[in-house]
């Protein structure tokens, strides 16, 4: 990363974050734990891969997306059962599918409905989960990263502190960040 | 990370040995089970012999399947180099020691009760049945018993070797034991694949000698493996409660939960594969199997089988916290064991009772039956199983002491 | 990270590369001009593709009569190729989902290309049922359940062929989504190192604004796990339902209950063989031999042996039960027709390639020899194609009614179509190696320290580092 280090500026009106950049996984884990322990407001950390244990260091809750999958799967199951039972089995004066005798099989053979029910459960569950991921993270085609930090998709690990947050103390923060071996410490502006 | 400051070699992290002693209470309970079970078995034998033998077959097969399921688990962790499982491996290893005893039990039941159990063992029936004559090359009492001894003998041998190598490593810490066990496990899994097909054909499928299904061996394996995992889970939880196995973390429990979840679903997959294909094709030579199990009150048990073995465990174990809760795991594992008993019961009892009506002339043999007669042999075998397994557990360190993968297992968490 | 790995573990990535080196090496093939080897391969694949699609055009114009099918053998090359390609796809999902759930960390170097292979293979497979309809423009009408102009007449959900439509389309969709989710962080890596504005734009759109935020990583990892959990039963279901296309019938040799697990094992077997074939070439051409190491190839060889044994066991079980059942028809199919009938040559090709040949992988020398691996991966591919051919054709050509027994002789149209799907498969794979990272960069970085011999885990004092990593060196420079 032969980039010029941005000058350290004072916070402006556009949202800015104090960012410390590191070169190893161990450093980011250590600095995050230290910053959290010092009570400084952590906005987020940025890593090139999912660092094991960083979520707990940062105090992030477990993802709620599992529930989204559950609901999606259930929806798929109900869709499949409704579709199959309606089209193959329902015959009333008001509301009918089209029950046909095929090979003498029963009109509502739940055994034969298992495969399609399973497939739609998985299909809905999977698609809704990914939809959930995109909406939880605000990812969409054409979006720019909210906070773009050079190198975090390659070999850099960064922590961003929120200068407007509670108990923010710039001097303390900078000392703490550099104590843990920061390669750069700088204010970085958020993309609009 | 945090462990980077450690300067010790992995072997130095060996946890302290906690020798296991069978608690007096457990021994008394087991002995009680043996005595009561033997009494009930003797009583049934005098009143309804076919029922005693049917339940004898169920009980002895049940514990053989648990023991072989556990042994397969050991072999799989060896070949997959599953480091996480090392701290619990002594338990399935000890359960594998049941196999020679299971051999005796199954040999006694099938040998002494053969004419009550297996239609093909009656020469007069075979003489009038073209299909049974066709099968008579394979299905003769002596050849059947020889196969049984060979199959269970092989299983016992492999279980013994795997455990011996593992225990030997406690002394010398030599990695070659691990390598040897990987090789033995690979060979065992092949031998097992071949023998389990023959074993399930012999012991269970030939109870209805006209019926056949190619998936049957896989189905028996699935049931046995789930039962093995459930029993290992119960044993781990019990030992932990008694203060043993402090190295077992919530992460290990989570993995055991996942194993039960996955393989209970695998069992259901095999179950529906067999059912759906036979139901769909609707060929008379195959559908008899399911018709017999869905007539009258049998239907309730037939449905409960899927509910106990899959639906309840599946729904219960979906949420992550449930896979990490000792209490819920214990309940699910117990349900799975009851379910496994029911699964075996449903395979043995309908044909044997039909045979008792048609050939033995016992007009009261229309099932299903759930009574003390069913409980006796299971209690007897359970008592013996507990005695043997806890005795074997005490014969070696409860946690492999110097396994090269131990370091991964004791640091296992998620 | 590494101190909790057993000393028996081999490092997953050799040569101790830094994080930046991994990004560079994986992205390099996308950023340089294609080599002459790539162009040769691409033009060959493209020609095959064009030939195949011309054959398909010819067939669609003239009708299915251009194939060698007859009244007795109504399924021939078309369904054989369909099952073959669907099976190939299974290895990708197995590697990305099942090995993930089993925490087999070695999967990280190979999952991306294997998943890509899955998608392309499913595409190839989908061609066959489609063109087999003869007039596929009616296809959607027949198979997709939507309110239509035939009154309220619906598709028949009791038909395994309809199950298959659902299974295959779900499989393709979920695999594509899983693959894309895995790609997002890597696309961001490519975006951030792009030199031209166009590149930056394209990868910027594709990477959805990924910033490497740990808040996102938490959701991301959960979704990855959930998709793995969903894909695992899905991949089993796909070949299960494919097997039910056959096994729900009353055709001897098709109707057998072991078909579902047996087809799944066979699919994984053939899929791993194809992954092995592809990766042996890819790692060489892209020079990423230290990312996809001999250990990876060896592990795949072991899985091939294991699944080959399962398939062999299923063959054996079918024969045992065919005899045991005492059914004349079963006995005829297996003993009198498959093993000794007019197609016995196909049957014994299958046995030699699928059961006997993989036994060579019992020897470590064979498992670690590139040429042996490559040769036997091809052998298994051939064997598994023949397995489907044997199952389909030998059961059909002589069934219950001897007066309608017939032989099946495929025509040039069918051979060319098969060739064309190989063309499609390799064309897509070659394009993939040009435009997307063939190795999951983020995932490999995460396992980089796995089992690496850190001085900390030996008895040496930890202050002495054998090889200071460039990253650490830079920290010191920054401080100095």
GROMACS .gro file of N, CA and C in nm, chain A residues 14-121:
model
  324
   14UNK      N    1  -1.956   1.689   0.722
   14UNK     CA    2  -1.980   1.557   0.662
   14UNK      C    3  -1.928   1.454   0.762
   15UNK      N    4  -2.000   1.344   0.770
   15UNK     CA    5  -1.965   1.245   0.872
   15UNK      C    6  -1.823   1.192   0.848
   16UNK      N    7  -1.743   1.200   0.951
   16UNK     CA    8  -1.606   1.151   0.940
   16UNK      C    9  -1.579   1.052   1.052
   17UNK      N   10  -1.487   0.963   1.027
   17UNK     CA   11  -1.450   0.867   1.130
   17UNK      C   12  -1.299   0.867   1.148
   18UNK      N   13  -1.259   0.846   1.269
   18UNK     CA   14  -1.116   0.833   1.297
   18UNK      C   15  -1.078   0.687   1.273
   19UNK      N   16  -0.991   0.667   1.175
   19UNK     CA   17  -0.963   0.530   1.131
   19UNK      C   18  -0.818   0.494   1.163
   20UNK      N   19  -0.800   0.380   1.224
   20UNK     CA   20  -0.666   0.325   1.244
   20UNK      C   21  -0.651   0.202   1.155
   21UNK      N   22  -0.539   0.194   1.085
   21UNK     CA   23  -0.520   0.085   0.990
   21UNK      C   24  -0.408  -0.006   1.039
   22UNK      N   25  -0.428  -0.136   1.030
   22UNK     CA   26  -0.333  -0.234   1.082
   22UNK      C   27  -0.298  -0.337   0.976
   23UNK      N   28  -0.193  -0.411   1.004
   23UNK     CA   29  -0.146  -0.508   0.906
   23UNK      C   30  -0.174  -0.653   0.940
   24UNK      N   31  -0.218  -0.680   1.064
   24UNK     CA   32  -0.242  -0.820   1.097
   24UNK      C   33  -0.372  -0.838   1.174
   25UNK      N   34  -0.418  -0.961   1.167
   25UNK     CA   35  -0.540  -1.001   1.235
   25UNK      C   36  -0.526  -0.985   1.386
   26UNK      N   37  -0.408  -1.023   1.439
   26UNK     CA   38  -0.387  -1.016   1.584
   26UNK      C   39  -0.399  -0.873   1.633
   27UNK      N   40  -0.345  -0.778   1.552
   27UNK     CA   41  -0.349  -0.638   1.594
   27UNK      C   42  -0.492  -0.585   1.599
   28UNK      N   43  -0.571  -0.619   1.498
   28UNK     CA   44  -0.706  -0.563   1.496
   28UNK      C   45  -0.787  -0.621   1.612
   29UNK      N   46  -0.763  -0.748   1.642
   29UNK     CA   47  -0.833  -0.808   1.755
   29UNK      C   48  -0.796  -0.738   1.884
   30UNK      N   49  -0.665  -0.713   1.900
   30UNK     CA   50  -0.617  -0.653   2.023
   30UNK      C   51  -0.666  -0.510   2.036
   31UNK      N   52  -0.656  -0.433   1.927
   31UNK     CA   53  -0.692  -0.292   1.938
   31UNK      C   54  -0.843  -0.277   1.959
   32UNK      N   55  -0.921  -0.363   1.892
   32UNK     CA   56  -1.066  -0.354   1.910
   32UNK      C   57  -1.104  -0.381   2.055
   33UNK      N   58  -1.045  -0.487   2.109
   33UNK     CA   59  -1.074  -0.518   2.249
   33UNK      C   60  -1.034  -0.401   2.338
   34UNK      N   61  -0.915  -0.342   2.311
   34UNK     CA   62  -0.867  -0.233   2.396
   34UNK      C   63  -0.957  -0.110   2.384
   35UNK      N   64  -0.998  -0.078   2.261
   35UNK     CA   65  -1.082   0.040   2.240
   35UNK      C   66  -1.217   0.021   2.308
   36UNK      N   67  -1.272  -0.098   2.293
   36UNK     CA   68  -1.402  -0.124   2.356
   36UNK      C   69  -1.388  -0.114   2.508
   37UNK      N   70  -1.276  -0.167   2.559
   37UNK     CA   71  -1.256  -0.166   2.704
   37UNK      C   72  -1.239  -0.024   2.755
   38UNK      N   73  -1.174   0.061   2.673
   38UNK     CA   74  -1.155   0.200   2.715
   38UNK      C   75  -1.283   0.280   2.704
   39UNK      N   76  -1.388   0.220   2.649
   39UNK     CA   77  -1.516   0.288   2.641
   39UNK      C   78  -1.528   0.385   2.526
   40UNK      N   79  -1.436   0.376   2.430
   40UNK     CA   80  -1.444   0.466   2.314
   40UNK      C   81  -1.549   0.413   2.216
   41UNK      N   82  -1.616   0.506   2.144
   41UNK     CA   83  -1.724   0.463   2.054
   41UNK      C   84  -1.672   0.403   1.924
   42UNK      N   85  -1.685   0.269   1.911
   42UNK     CA   86  -1.642   0.202   1.788
   42UNK      C   87  -1.754   0.212   1.686
   43UNK      N   88  -1.723   0.269   1.570
   43UNK     CA   89  -1.823   0.268   1.463
   43UNK      C   90  -1.827   0.130   1.399
   44UNK      N   91  -1.711   0.082   1.358
   44UNK     CA   92  -1.705  -0.049   1.293
   44UNK      C   93  -1.559  -0.089   1.275
   45UNK      N   94  -1.539  -0.216   1.238
   45UNK     CA   95  -1.406  -0.259   1.197
   45UNK      C   96  -1.417  -0.312   1.054
   46UNK      N   97  -1.305  -0.313   0.984
   46UNK     CA   98  -1.305  -0.352   0.843
   46UNK      C   99  -1.191  -0.450   0.820
   47UNK      N  100  -1.224  -0.564   0.758
   47UNK     CA  101  -1.123  -0.669   0.742
   47UNK      C  102  -1.136  -0.731   0.603
   48UNK      N  103  -1.027  -0.789   0.552
   48UNK     CA  104  -1.035  -0.853   0.421
   48UNK      C  105  -1.105  -0.988   0.426
   49UNK      N  106  -1.119  -1.046   0.541
   49UNK     CA  107  -1.192  -1.173   0.555
   49UNK      C  108  -1.256  -1.174   0.692
   50UNK      N  109  -1.347  -1.267   0.714
   50UNK     CA  110  -1.417  -1.273   0.841
   50UNK      C  111  -1.319  -1.315   0.949
   51UNK      N  112  -1.286  -1.225   1.039
   51UNK     CA  113  -1.189  -1.257   1.143
   51UNK      C  114  -1.261  -1.321   1.261
   52UNK      N  115  -1.217  -1.443   1.293
   52UNK     CA  116  -1.281  -1.519   1.399
   52UNK      C  117  -1.262  -1.448   1.533
   53UNK      N  118  -1.370  -1.419   1.602
   53UNK     CA  119  -1.361  -1.357   1.734
   53UNK      C  120  -1.372  -1.206   1.733
   54UNK      N  121  -1.369  -1.146   1.614
   54UNK     CA  122  -1.377  -1.000   1.609
   54UNK      C  123  -1.518  -0.951   1.645
   55UNK      N  124  -1.617  -1.031   1.612
   55UNK     CA  125  -1.754  -0.990   1.644
   55UNK      C  126  -1.773  -0.980   1.796
   56UNK      N  127  -1.716  -1.075   1.868
   56UNK     CA  128  -1.731  -1.066   2.014
   56UNK      C  129  -1.645  -0.953   2.069
   57UNK      N  130  -1.525  -0.934   2.012
   57UNK     CA  131  -1.441  -0.824   2.059
   57UNK      C  132  -1.511  -0.690   2.041
   58UNK      N  133  -1.582  -0.681   1.928
   58UNK     CA  134  -1.650  -0.557   1.896
   58UNK      C  135  -1.784  -0.547   1.968
   59UNK      N  136  -1.828  -0.657   2.027
   59UNK     CA  137  -1.955  -0.657   2.098
   59UNK      C  138  -2.076  -0.660   2.007
   60UNK      N  139  -2.061  -0.727   1.889
   60UNK     CA  140  -2.175  -0.735   1.797
   60UNK      C  141  -2.265  -0.851   1.835
   61UNK      N  142  -2.396  -0.833   1.821
   61UNK     CA  143  -2.489  -0.944   1.850
   61UNK      C  144  -2.484  -1.046   1.738
   62UNK      N  145  -2.537  -1.166   1.765
   62UNK     CA  146  -2.547  -1.267   1.660
   62UNK      C  147  -2.647  -1.219   1.555
   63UNK      N  148  -2.623  -1.261   1.432
   63UNK     CA  149  -2.712  -1.218   1.324
   63UNK      C  150  -2.851  -1.276   1.342
   64UNK      N  151  -2.951  -1.194   1.312
   64UNK     CA  152  -3.090  -1.241   1.325
   64UNK      C  153  -3.139  -1.305   1.196
   65UNK      N  154  -3.048  -1.322   1.099
   65UNK     CA  155  -3.092  -1.371   0.969
   65UNK      C  156  -3.144  -1.514   0.974
   66UNK      N  157  -3.107  -1.589   1.077
   66UNK     CA  158  -3.159  -1.726   1.088
   66UNK      C  159  -3.312  -1.725   1.094
   67UNK      N  160  -3.367  -1.624   1.161
   67UNK     CA  161  -3.513  -1.619   1.169
   67UNK      C  162  -3.574  -1.591   1.032
   68UNK      N  163  -3.504  -1.506   0.956
   68UNK     CA  164  -3.551  -1.474   0.821
   68UNK      C  165  -3.558  -1.603   0.738
   69UNK      N  166  -3.453  -1.685   0.750
   69UNK     CA  167  -3.454  -1.813   0.677
   69UNK      C  168  -3.571  -1.898   0.718
   70UNK      N  169  -3.594  -1.905   0.850
   70UNK     CA  170  -3.705  -1.986   0.901
   70UNK      C  171  -3.837  -1.942   0.841
   71UNK      N  172  -3.859  -1.812   0.843
   71UNK     CA  173  -3.985  -1.761   0.790
   71UNK      C  174  -3.994  -1.789   0.640
   72UNK      N  175  -3.883  -1.765   0.569
   72UNK     CA  176  -3.881  -1.790   0.425
   72UNK      C  177  -3.913  -1.935   0.394
   73UNK      N  178  -3.850  -2.026   0.467
   73UNK     CA  179  -3.872  -2.168   0.443
   73UNK      C  180  -4.017  -2.206   0.467
   74UNK      N  181  -4.072  -2.155   0.574
   74UNK     CA  182  -4.211  -2.184   0.608
   74UNK      C  183  -4.304  -2.135   0.497
   75UNK      N  184  -4.274  -2.015   0.449
   75UNK     CA  185  -4.353  -1.956   0.341
   75UNK      C  186  -4.349  -2.047   0.217
   76UNK      N  187  -4.227  -2.097   0.186
   76UNK     CA  188  -4.213  -2.185   0.071
   76UNK      C  189  -4.292  -2.312   0.088
   77UNK      N  190  -4.286  -2.369   0.209
   77UNK     CA  191  -4.359  -2.492   0.238
   77UNK      C  192  -4.508  -2.470   0.219
   78UNK      N  193  -4.559  -2.360   0.274
   78UNK     CA  194  -4.702  -2.332   0.262
   78UNK      C  195  -4.741  -2.309   0.116
   79UNK      N  196  -4.657  -2.237   0.043
   79UNK     CA  197  -4.686  -2.213  -0.098
   79UNK      C  198  -4.696  -2.346  -0.172
   80UNK      N  199  -4.598  -2.432  -0.149
   80UNK     CA  200  -4.595  -2.559  -0.221
   80UNK      C  201  -4.717  -2.643  -0.187
   81UNK      N  202  -4.750  -2.651  -0.057
   81UNK     CA  203  -4.863  -2.735  -0.019
   81UNK      C  204  -4.993  -2.677  -0.075
   82UNK      N  205  -5.008  -2.545  -0.066
   82UNK     CA  206  -5.130  -2.483  -0.117
   82UNK      C  207  -5.144  -2.510  -0.265
   83UNK      N  208  -5.037  -2.486  -0.338
   83UNK     CA  209  -5.039  -2.503  -0.483
   83UNK      C  210  -5.076  -2.646  -0.520
   84UNK      N  211  -5.011  -2.741  -0.455
   84UNK     CA  212  -5.032  -2.880  -0.492
   84UNK      C  213  -5.170  -2.928  -0.450
   85UNK      N  214  -5.208  -2.895  -0.326
   85UNK     CA  215  -5.336  -2.944  -0.279
   85UNK      C  216  -5.449  -2.878  -0.358
   86UNK      N  217  -5.435  -2.750  -0.385
   86UNK     CA  218  -5.540  -2.681  -0.462
   86UNK      C  219  -5.552  -2.740  -0.602
   87UNK      N  220  -5.439  -2.749  -0.673
   87UNK     CA  221  -5.450  -2.790  -0.812
   87UNK      C  222  -5.485  -2.938  -0.828
   88UNK      N  223  -5.442  -3.022  -0.736
   88UNK     CA  224  -5.460  -3.166  -0.756
   88UNK      C  225  -5.578  -3.224  -0.680
   89UNK      N  226  -5.621  -3.154  -0.574
   89UNK     CA  227  -5.713  -3.223  -0.482
   89UNK      C  228  -5.844  -3.152  -0.457
   90UNK      N  229  -5.850  -3.022  -0.475
   90UNK     CA  230  -5.969  -2.950  -0.429
   90UNK      C  231  -6.078  -2.954  -0.535
   91UNK      N  232  -6.194  -2.999  -0.497
   91UNK     CA  233  -6.307  -2.990  -0.587
   91UNK      C  234  -6.431  -2.962  -0.505
   92UNK      N  235  -6.472  -2.837  -0.507
   92UNK     CA  236  -6.594  -2.799  -0.436
   92UNK      C  237  -6.677  -2.719  -0.536
   93UNK      N  238  -6.803  -2.696  -0.506
   93UNK     CA  239  -6.885  -2.617  -0.599
   93UNK      C  240  -6.832  -2.476  -0.621
   94UNK      N  241  -6.761  -2.422  -0.523
   94UNK     CA  242  -6.720  -2.281  -0.535
   94UNK      C  243  -6.577  -2.266  -0.584
   95UNK      N  244  -6.496  -2.359  -0.548
   95UNK     CA  245  -6.353  -2.335  -0.564
   95UNK      C  246  -6.289  -2.467  -0.601
   96UNK      N  247  -6.239  -2.476  -0.722
   96UNK     CA  248  -6.188  -2.606  -0.764
   96UNK      C  249  -6.055  -2.595  -0.833
   97UNK      N  250  -5.973  -2.694  -0.809
   97UNK     CA  251  -5.855  -2.713  -0.892
   97UNK      C  252  -5.897  -2.804  -1.006
   98UNK      N  253  -5.818  -2.901  -1.037
   98UNK     CA  254  -5.854  -2.994  -1.143
   98UNK      C  255  -5.803  -3.132  -1.107
   99UNK      N  256  -5.874  -3.197  -1.013
   99UNK     CA  257  -5.827  -3.331  -0.974
   99UNK      C  258  -5.838  -3.427  -1.092
  100UNK      N  259  -5.729  -3.495  -1.122
  100UNK     CA  260  -5.729  -3.592  -1.230
  100UNK      C  261  -5.686  -3.727  -1.176
  101UNK      N  262  -5.748  -3.831  -1.227
  101UNK     CA  263  -5.705  -3.964  -1.188
  101UNK      C  264  -5.585  -4.003  -1.274
  102UNK      N  265  -5.469  -4.008  -1.211
  102UNK     CA  266  -5.350  -4.051  -1.284
  102UNK      C  267  -5.299  -4.179  -1.220
  103UNK      N  268  -5.306  -4.285  -1.293
  103UNK     CA  269  -5.255  -4.413  -1.244
  103UNK      C  270  -5.320  -4.461  -1.116
  104UNK      N  271  -5.445  -4.416  -1.091
  104UNK     CA  272  -5.516  -4.460  -0.972
  104UNK      C  273  -5.459  -4.408  -0.842
  105UNK      N  274  -5.372  -4.311  -0.851
  105UNK     CA  275  -5.315  -4.256  -0.727
  105UNK      C  276  -5.419  -4.168  -0.659
  106UNK      N  277  -5.413  -4.160  -0.526
  106UNK     CA  278  -5.508  -4.075  -0.456
  106UNK      C  279  -5.497  -3.930  -0.502
  107UNK      N  280  -5.605  -3.854  -0.480
  107UNK     CA  281  -5.603  -3.715  -0.523
  107UNK      C  282  -5.516  -3.628  -0.432
  108UNK      N  283  -5.506  -3.670  -0.307
  108UNK     CA  284  -5.419  -3.592  -0.219
  108UNK      C  285  -5.310  -3.682  -0.162
  109UNK      N  286  -5.215  -3.723  -0.245
  109UNK     CA  287  -5.110  -3.812  -0.197
  109UNK      C  288  -4.999  -3.729  -0.134
  110UNK      N  289  -5.001  -3.714  -0.005
  110UNK     CA  290  -4.900  -3.628   0.059
  110UNK      C  291  -4.760  -3.680   0.031
  111UNK      N  292  -4.747  -3.814   0.019
  111UNK     CA  293  -4.615  -3.870  -0.011
  111UNK      C  294  -4.559  -3.812  -0.140
  112UNK      N  295  -4.646  -3.801  -0.240
  112UNK     CA  296  -4.600  -3.751  -0.370
  112UNK      C  297  -4.579  -3.601  -0.367
  113UNK      N  298  -4.632  -3.536  -0.264
  113UNK     CA  299  -4.613  -3.391  -0.255
  113UNK      C  300  -4.483  -3.356  -0.182
  114UNK      N  301  -4.420  -3.455  -0.122
  114UNK     CA  302  -4.299  -3.426  -0.044
  114UNK      C  303  -4.190  -3.359  -0.127
  115UNK      N  304  -4.155  -3.413  -0.245
  115UNK     CA  305  -4.040  -3.353  -0.316
  115UNK      C  306  -4.059  -3.205  -0.349
  116UNK      N  307  -4.174  -3.170  -0.408
  116UNK     CA  308  -4.194  -3.031  -0.447
  116UNK      C  309  -4.201  -2.943  -0.322
  117UNK      N  310  -4.265  -2.991  -0.217
  117UNK     CA  311  -4.272  -2.912  -0.093
  117UNK      C  312  -4.132  -2.883  -0.041
  118UNK      N  313  -4.048  -2.986  -0.044
  118UNK     CA  314  -3.911  -2.966   0.003
  118UNK      C  315  -3.838  -2.864  -0.083
  119UNK      N  316  -3.851  -2.878  -0.214
  119UNK     CA  317  -3.776  -2.789  -0.303
  119UNK      C  318  -3.817  -2.643  -0.282
  120UNK      N  319  -3.948  -2.620  -0.272
  120UNK     CA  320  -3.990  -2.481  -0.257
  120UNK      C  321  -3.953  -2.425  -0.119
  121UNK      N  322  -3.949  -2.513  -0.018
  121UNK     CA  323  -3.903  -2.467   0.113
  121UNK      C  324  -3.760  -2.414   0.102
   0.00000   0.00000   0.00000
